[in-house]
Amino acid sequence: MKILYSVQATGNGHISRAMELLPFLKNYGNVDIFLSGANSTLALDGTVKYRSKGLSLFYTCSGTLSYKKMFKNIDPLKMFKEVRDLPVENYDLVINDFECITAMACARKKVPSVNFGHQASFLSDKTPRPEKTSKMGEWILKNYAKATQYIGLHFQSYDNFIFSPVIKSEILKADAKDKGHITVYLPSYCDEVLKQHLLPFSDFQFEVFSHQKKERSREGNIQYIPVTKADFNESLINCHGIITGGGFETPAEAIYLKKKLLAIPIQGQYEQQCNGAALKLLGVPVLDKLDDNFPDHFNHWMNEAKAPSVTYDYSTEAIINILMCRCTRIGQQLDFNYPNLVFN
């Protein structure tokens, strides 16, 4: 079987999940990788056959999306050529982790595909949403990477096609300890902004994972660490708690390790707002942003909040088996509903 696995690299979470899935996918056939996006700091453990800048997310220093940078990096003509030239028709199975070029190529050539990943879970109205929903956000989640089949991943199984998160093998095998430090991974905030909020807590030690730093450095109670898979895993496994955004993979791993978790979703990123709503239902404190109220929130989190208690039901191998079983059974049943995406 020839498999095309398309992964977006707009953040580290998709890359981390892909690295866990690849060994199991290779048991079913030859896997070619299409990597789209320009702002992941992790390298993919595998040969990438196709690459694209795709649509990448960029951030300001204060926890919001930078639309100026995002639009500056879009090249519509190049994307059109990539959609036209990507040979999705040469594969027996196309697996798409929320990547738009592959979705449009499949639509153009009427090739079945499966949207497999966290964003696929938002096809269900049972998946948690924030109190104030976004029509544009909903449209993007449901139309950005349309497919003929969907298999979603989320913190809980909100619907019959939604399964447990894919947890890195290093986390699954870890002997978690509490060495007292607080792990901080907030890539949408600059180091200088984080420093202003963390330095006053002199009784706590923070390990801040930074995209700006090229080597480890220390300033007061803050140790800055460049983002690498090994260093982040070690910090998370041994932390007292973690402060992170409203992504999916990192909160899921913190929950698995029974770590205290404080989430600050990226402002303006609807998927993260939805994840924040789901985390609230699990008892996780969720902040709108880093501001002058942070000291009160932090102290309450340290003194009152508990680690969420959730048990994940499926192993990575089991999830892949479900994926392959469903695709083999109904993979050729094309429900073609892409009229707004087709390039003639």
Short mmCIF file of C-alpha atoms in Angstrom, two decimals:
data_model
loop_
_atom_site.label_atom_id
_atom_site.label_comp_id
_atom_site.label_asym_id
_atom_site.label_seq_id
_atom_site.Cartn_x
_atom_site.Cartn_y
_atom_site.Cartn_z
CA MET A 1 0.00 0.00 0.00
CA LYS A 2 1.24 3.49 -0.89
CA ILE A 3 0.33 6.05 1.78
CA LEU A 4 0.63 9.84 1.61
CA TYR A 5 0.77 11.42 5.06
CA SER A 6 0.33 15.19 4.98
CA VAL A 7 1.35 17.12 8.08
CA GLN A 8 1.14 20.82 8.77
CA ALA A 9 4.10 22.41 10.51
CA THR A 10 2.41 25.50 11.94
CA GLY A 11 3.42 24.31 15.40
CA ASN A 12 5.27 21.53 17.13
CA GLY A 13 2.21 19.47 18.07
CA HIS A 14 1.51 18.12 14.59
CA ILE A 15 5.17 17.19 14.15
CA SER A 16 5.27 15.40 17.51
CA ARG A 17 2.16 13.39 16.63
CA ALA A 18 3.53 12.49 13.20
CA MET A 19 6.74 11.13 14.71
CA GLU A 20 4.71 8.80 16.91
CA LEU A 21 2.42 7.63 14.12
CA LEU A 22 4.99 6.99 11.40
CA PRO A 23 6.42 3.70 12.76
CA PHE A 24 2.92 2.23 12.96
CA LEU A 25 1.86 3.53 9.55
CA LYS A 26 4.93 1.96 7.98
CA ASN A 27 3.64 -1.44 9.07
CA TYR A 28 0.90 -1.02 6.46
CA GLY A 29 3.00 0.09 3.50
CA ASN A 30 5.32 2.71 2.06
CA VAL A 31 4.73 6.16 3.54
CA ASP A 32 5.58 9.43 1.77
CA ILE A 33 5.43 12.64 3.80
CA PHE A 34 4.15 16.04 2.71
CA LEU A 35 5.17 18.78 5.17
CA SER A 36 3.43 22.14 4.94
CA GLY A 37 4.17 25.23 7.02
CA ALA A 38 7.15 27.27 8.09
CA ASN A 39 7.19 27.77 11.84
CA SER A 40 7.76 24.49 13.62
CA THR A 41 10.99 24.26 15.62
CA LEU A 42 11.08 20.45 15.67
CA ALA A 43 12.50 18.35 12.86
CA LEU A 44 10.48 15.40 11.59
CA ASP A 45 12.10 12.00 12.10
CA GLY A 46 11.61 10.81 8.56
CA THR A 47 12.32 11.65 4.94
CA VAL A 48 10.06 14.42 3.68
CA LYS A 49 9.21 13.87 0.00
CA TYR A 50 7.15 17.02 -0.55
CA ARG A 51 7.51 20.43 1.14
CA SER A 52 5.49 23.62 1.06
CA LYS A 53 5.39 26.92 2.94
CA GLY A 54 1.63 26.43 3.01
CA LEU A 55 -0.28 28.68 5.38
CA SER A 56 1.74 29.39 8.52
CA LEU A 57 0.75 31.02 11.79
CA PHE A 58 2.81 33.85 13.24
CA TYR A 59 2.44 35.68 16.53
CA THR A 60 3.02 39.04 18.13
CA CYS A 61 4.96 39.33 21.40
CA SER A 62 1.80 39.58 23.47
CA GLY A 63 -0.08 36.35 22.80
CA THR A 64 -2.03 37.24 19.66
CA LEU A 65 -1.88 36.21 16.01
CA SER A 66 0.14 38.43 13.66
CA TYR A 67 -2.10 38.65 10.61
CA LYS A 68 0.41 40.92 8.85
CA LYS A 69 3.11 38.23 8.96
CA MET A 70 0.63 35.52 8.03
CA PHE A 71 -0.61 37.28 4.89
CA LYS A 72 2.91 38.38 3.94
CA ASN A 73 3.96 34.73 3.74
CA ILE A 74 1.08 33.61 1.51
CA ASP A 75 1.92 33.00 -2.16
CA PRO A 76 -1.38 32.16 -3.92
CA LEU A 77 0.21 31.35 -7.28
CA LYS A 78 2.70 28.95 -5.73
CA MET A 79 -0.06 27.30 -3.69
CA PHE A 80 -2.16 26.83 -6.84
CA LYS A 81 0.77 25.10 -8.55
CA GLU A 82 1.32 22.87 -5.52
CA VAL A 83 -2.36 21.89 -5.49
CA ARG A 84 -2.17 21.09 -9.20
CA ASP A 85 1.09 19.15 -9.02
CA LEU A 86 0.75 17.16 -5.79
CA PRO A 87 0.24 13.57 -7.09
CA VAL A 88 -2.42 12.43 -4.62
CA GLU A 89 -3.88 10.16 -7.30
CA ASN A 90 -0.80 7.94 -7.08
CA TYR A 91 -1.58 6.81 -3.53
CA ASP A 92 -3.83 4.11 -2.13
CA LEU A 93 -4.48 6.16 1.00
CA VAL A 94 -4.16 9.89 1.75
CA ILE A 95 -4.02 10.83 5.44
CA ASN A 96 -4.30 14.54 6.13
CA ASP A 97 -3.49 16.21 9.45
CA PHE A 98 -5.30 19.51 8.79
CA GLU A 99 -3.30 20.49 5.71
CA CYS A 100 -5.10 22.56 3.07
CA ILE A 101 -2.99 21.94 -0.06
CA THR A 102 -3.51 18.19 0.16
CA ALA A 103 -7.22 18.70 0.80
CA MET A 104 -7.57 20.91 -2.29
CA ALA A 105 -5.49 18.52 -4.40
CA CYS A 106 -7.77 15.63 -3.40
CA ALA A 107 -10.82 17.75 -4.15
CA ARG A 108 -9.48 18.77 -7.55
CA LYS A 109 -8.67 15.18 -8.53
CA LYS A 110 -11.60 13.57 -6.70
CA VAL A 111 -9.34 11.40 -4.55
CA PRO A 112 -10.71 10.11 -1.21
CA SER A 113 -8.83 11.18 1.91
CA VAL A 114 -9.11 10.97 5.67
CA ASN A 115 -8.72 13.99 7.93
CA PHE A 116 -6.98 12.43 10.92
CA GLY A 117 -6.06 14.51 13.94
CA HIS A 118 -7.29 16.94 16.53
CA GLN A 119 -9.04 19.37 14.19
CA ALA A 120 -11.16 16.55 12.77
CA SER A 121 -12.91 16.34 16.14
CA PHE A 122 -14.57 19.71 15.50
CA LEU A 123 -16.77 18.17 12.83
CA SER A 124 -18.91 17.12 15.79
CA ASP A 125 -21.14 19.68 17.47
CA LYS A 126 -20.65 17.66 20.68
CA THR A 127 -17.03 18.82 20.92
CA PRO A 128 -16.79 21.67 23.48
CA ARG A 129 -16.92 25.27 22.25
CA PRO A 130 -16.40 28.57 24.09
CA GLU A 131 -19.41 30.57 25.25
CA LYS A 132 -18.86 33.02 22.41
CA THR A 133 -18.44 31.05 19.20
CA SER A 134 -16.95 32.38 15.97
CA LYS A 135 -18.67 31.82 12.62
CA MET A 136 -15.38 32.33 10.82
CA GLY A 137 -13.56 30.03 13.24
CA GLU A 138 -16.18 27.32 12.80
CA TRP A 139 -15.98 27.63 9.02
CA ILE A 140 -12.19 27.28 9.05
CA LEU A 141 -12.24 24.22 11.32
CA LYS A 142 -14.80 22.49 9.12
CA ASN A 143 -13.60 23.58 5.66
CA TYR A 144 -9.85 24.25 5.80
CA ALA A 145 -8.97 20.60 5.19
CA LYS A 146 -12.14 18.88 4.02
CA ALA A 147 -11.97 15.14 3.55
CA THR A 148 -14.21 12.19 2.79
CA GLN A 149 -13.64 10.63 6.22
CA TYR A 150 -12.80 12.03 9.64
CA ILE A 151 -11.10 10.50 12.66
CA GLY A 152 -10.66 12.97 15.50
CA LEU A 153 -8.48 13.11 18.59
CA HIS A 154 -9.39 15.05 21.72
CA PHE A 155 -9.07 15.12 25.50
CA GLN A 156 -12.20 12.97 25.75
CA SER A 157 -14.31 10.94 23.32
CA TYR A 158 -17.11 13.42 22.67
CA ASP A 159 -18.42 11.46 19.66
CA ASN A 160 -18.09 8.01 18.12
CA PHE A 161 -15.31 9.06 15.71
CA ILE A 162 -13.22 10.87 18.36
CA PHE A 163 -10.45 9.01 20.19
CA SER A 164 -7.76 9.58 22.81
CA PRO A 165 -4.74 11.82 22.17
CA VAL A 166 -1.58 10.36 20.66
CA ILE A 167 0.99 10.51 23.48
CA LYS A 168 4.72 10.45 22.74
CA SER A 169 6.42 7.17 23.64
CA GLU A 170 8.87 9.02 25.90
CA ILE A 171 5.93 10.30 27.92
CA LEU A 172 4.20 6.91 28.01
CA LYS A 173 7.33 5.25 29.39
CA ALA A 174 8.25 8.06 31.77
CA ASP A 175 8.60 7.75 35.52
CA ALA A 176 7.11 11.14 36.34
CA LYS A 177 8.56 13.03 39.28
CA ASP A 178 8.03 16.42 40.91
CA LYS A 179 11.32 18.31 41.07
CA GLY A 180 9.56 21.55 41.92
CA HIS A 181 10.03 23.70 38.82
CA ILE A 182 7.30 25.17 36.61
CA THR A 183 7.59 24.41 32.90
CA VAL A 184 6.50 27.30 30.66
CA TYR A 185 5.75 26.92 26.96
CA LEU A 186 3.97 29.98 25.57
CA PRO A 187 5.35 30.48 22.04
CA SER A 188 2.98 33.36 21.29
CA TYR A 189 4.66 35.49 24.00
CA CYS A 190 8.15 36.95 23.72
CA ASP A 191 10.72 36.19 26.41
CA GLU A 192 10.70 39.79 27.62
CA VAL A 193 6.95 39.68 28.27
CA LEU A 194 7.21 36.36 30.10
CA LYS A 195 10.08 37.70 32.21
CA GLN A 196 7.98 40.61 33.45
CA HIS A 197 5.35 38.21 34.76
CA LEU A 198 7.59 35.43 36.13
CA LEU A 199 10.53 37.21 37.77
CA PRO A 200 8.44 38.54 40.70
CA PHE A 201 7.73 34.94 41.84
CA SER A 202 11.18 34.53 43.36
CA ASP A 203 10.12 31.48 45.40
CA PHE A 204 9.50 29.50 42.19
CA GLN A 205 11.85 28.22 39.52
CA PHE A 206 10.65 28.49 35.92
CA GLU A 207 11.94 26.60 32.89
CA VAL A 208 10.88 28.72 29.92
CA PHE A 209 11.10 27.08 26.49
CA SER A 210 12.08 29.82 24.11
CA HIS A 211 12.10 30.17 20.32
CA GLN A 212 14.34 33.22 20.71
CA LYS A 213 17.21 31.65 22.63
CA LYS A 214 19.86 29.59 20.85
CA GLU A 215 21.43 28.23 24.05
CA ARG A 216 20.51 27.82 27.70
CA SER A 217 20.72 30.91 29.89
CA ARG A 218 19.52 32.01 33.31
CA GLU A 219 18.05 35.24 34.60
CA GLY A 220 17.05 35.20 38.25
CA ASN A 221 14.52 32.45 38.81
CA ILE A 222 14.07 31.82 35.07
CA GLN A 223 16.04 29.33 33.03
CA TYR A 224 15.61 29.82 29.29
CA ILE A 225 15.88 26.64 27.20
CA PRO A 226 15.81 26.38 23.39
CA VAL A 227 12.94 24.19 22.20
CA THR A 228 14.05 20.61 21.63
CA LYS A 229 12.03 17.44 22.01
CA ALA A 230 14.35 15.84 24.56
CA ASP A 231 14.71 18.90 26.79
CA PHE A 232 11.00 19.64 26.77
CA ASN A 233 10.08 16.05 27.61
CA GLU A 234 12.52 16.02 30.52
CA SER A 235 11.19 19.30 31.89
CA LEU A 236 7.56 18.24 31.59
CA ILE A 237 8.12 14.81 33.12
CA ASN A 238 9.81 16.33 36.18
CA CYS A 239 7.85 19.56 36.65
CA HIS A 240 5.49 20.53 39.45
CA GLY A 241 3.19 22.14 36.92
CA ILE A 242 3.10 23.57 33.42
CA ILE A 243 1.89 26.87 31.98
CA THR A 244 1.14 26.54 28.29
CA GLY A 245 -1.16 27.70 25.52
CA GLY A 246 -4.45 26.24 24.39
CA GLY A 247 -2.95 23.73 22.01
CA PHE A 248 -3.69 20.04 22.15
CA GLU A 249 -0.61 17.83 22.44
CA THR A 250 1.13 19.54 25.36
CA PRO A 251 -1.98 19.80 27.57
CA ALA A 252 -2.83 16.17 26.70
CA GLU A 253 0.61 15.01 27.81
CA ALA A 254 0.41 17.06 31.00
CA ILE A 255 -2.95 15.46 31.76
CA TYR A 256 -1.52 11.99 31.10
CA LEU A 257 1.36 12.70 33.52
CA LYS A 258 -1.08 14.03 36.18
CA LYS A 259 0.61 17.43 36.19
CA LYS A 260 -0.97 20.69 37.31
CA LEU A 261 -1.90 22.64 34.21
CA LEU A 262 -2.57 26.33 33.57
CA ALA A 263 -3.67 27.21 30.03
CA ILE A 264 -3.52 30.56 28.24
CA PRO A 265 -5.00 30.10 24.73
CA ILE A 266 -3.67 32.29 21.93
CA GLN A 267 -5.96 35.28 21.47
CA GLY A 268 -7.83 35.17 18.18
CA GLN A 269 -7.08 31.50 17.48
CA TYR A 270 -10.49 29.86 17.64
CA GLU A 271 -9.29 26.28 17.93
CA GLN A 272 -7.35 27.19 21.07
CA GLN A 273 -10.42 28.91 22.50
CA CYS A 274 -12.34 25.68 21.93
CA ASN A 275 -9.59 23.68 23.62
CA GLY A 276 -9.75 26.10 26.52
CA ALA A 277 -13.47 25.38 26.87
CA ALA A 278 -12.74 21.64 26.94
CA LEU A 279 -9.98 22.09 29.53
CA LYS A 280 -12.31 24.11 31.76
CA LEU A 281 -14.71 21.16 31.80
CA LEU A 282 -11.81 19.06 33.12
CA GLY A 283 -11.18 21.55 35.93
CA VAL A 284 -8.14 23.21 34.35
CA PRO A 285 -7.75 26.96 35.03
CA VAL A 286 -7.83 28.87 31.73
CA LEU A 287 -6.78 32.53 31.40
CA ASP A 288 -7.75 34.92 28.62
CA LYS A 289 -4.26 36.45 28.52
CA LEU A 290 -1.21 37.38 30.54
CA ASP A 291 -2.02 40.64 32.30
CA ASP A 292 -1.88 42.40 35.67
CA ASN A 293 -4.20 39.77 37.16
CA PHE A 294 -1.68 37.00 36.55
CA PRO A 295 -0.26 37.01 40.13
CA ASP A 296 -3.70 36.26 41.60
CA HIS A 297 -4.35 33.53 39.04
CA PHE A 298 -0.92 31.99 39.54
CA ASN A 299 -1.19 31.90 43.34
CA HIS A 300 -4.66 30.38 43.17
CA TRP A 301 -3.40 27.78 40.72
CA MET A 302 -0.50 26.87 42.97
CA ASN A 303 -2.55 26.74 46.16
CA GLU A 304 -5.95 25.45 45.06
CA ALA A 305 -6.00 23.85 41.62
CA LYS A 306 -5.47 20.11 41.20
CA ALA A 307 -4.19 18.10 38.28
CA PRO A 308 -7.04 16.91 36.03
CA SER A 309 -7.92 13.25 36.32
CA VAL A 310 -8.53 11.70 32.91
CA THR A 311 -7.74 8.19 31.66
CA TYR A 312 -6.95 7.71 27.98
CA ASP A 313 -8.51 4.58 26.52
CA TYR A 314 -6.55 3.94 23.32
CA SER A 315 -2.89 3.33 22.57
CA THR A 316 -1.26 4.86 19.49
CA GLU A 317 -1.17 1.44 17.85
CA ALA A 318 -4.87 0.91 18.55
CA ILE A 319 -5.75 4.29 17.04
CA ILE A 320 -3.77 3.49 13.89
CA ASN A 321 -5.49 0.10 13.66
CA ILE A 322 -8.87 1.85 13.84
CA LEU A 323 -7.77 4.32 11.18
CA MET A 324 -6.57 1.63 8.79
CA CYS A 325 -9.57 -0.60 9.39
CA ARG A 326 -12.02 2.19 8.59
CA CYS A 327 -10.08 3.38 5.57
CA THR A 328 -9.77 -0.12 4.15
CA ARG A 329 -13.47 -0.75 4.65
CA ILE A 330 -14.92 2.47 3.21
CA GLY A 331 -11.91 4.16 1.64
CA GLN A 332 -13.35 4.11 -1.87
CA GLN A 333 -16.76 5.50 -0.93
CA LEU A 334 -16.35 9.10 -2.09
CA ASP A 335 -18.82 11.57 -0.68
CA PHE A 336 -17.66 14.47 -2.83
CA ASN A 337 -18.73 17.80 -1.36
CA TYR A 338 -15.97 20.26 -2.17
CA PRO A 339 -17.59 22.73 -4.61
CA ASN A 340 -15.92 25.74 -3.03
CA LEU A 341 -12.44 24.23 -3.18
CA VAL A 342 -12.21 22.77 -6.67
CA PHE A 343 -9.63 24.22 -9.07
CA ASN A 344 -10.55 23.46 -12.69
#
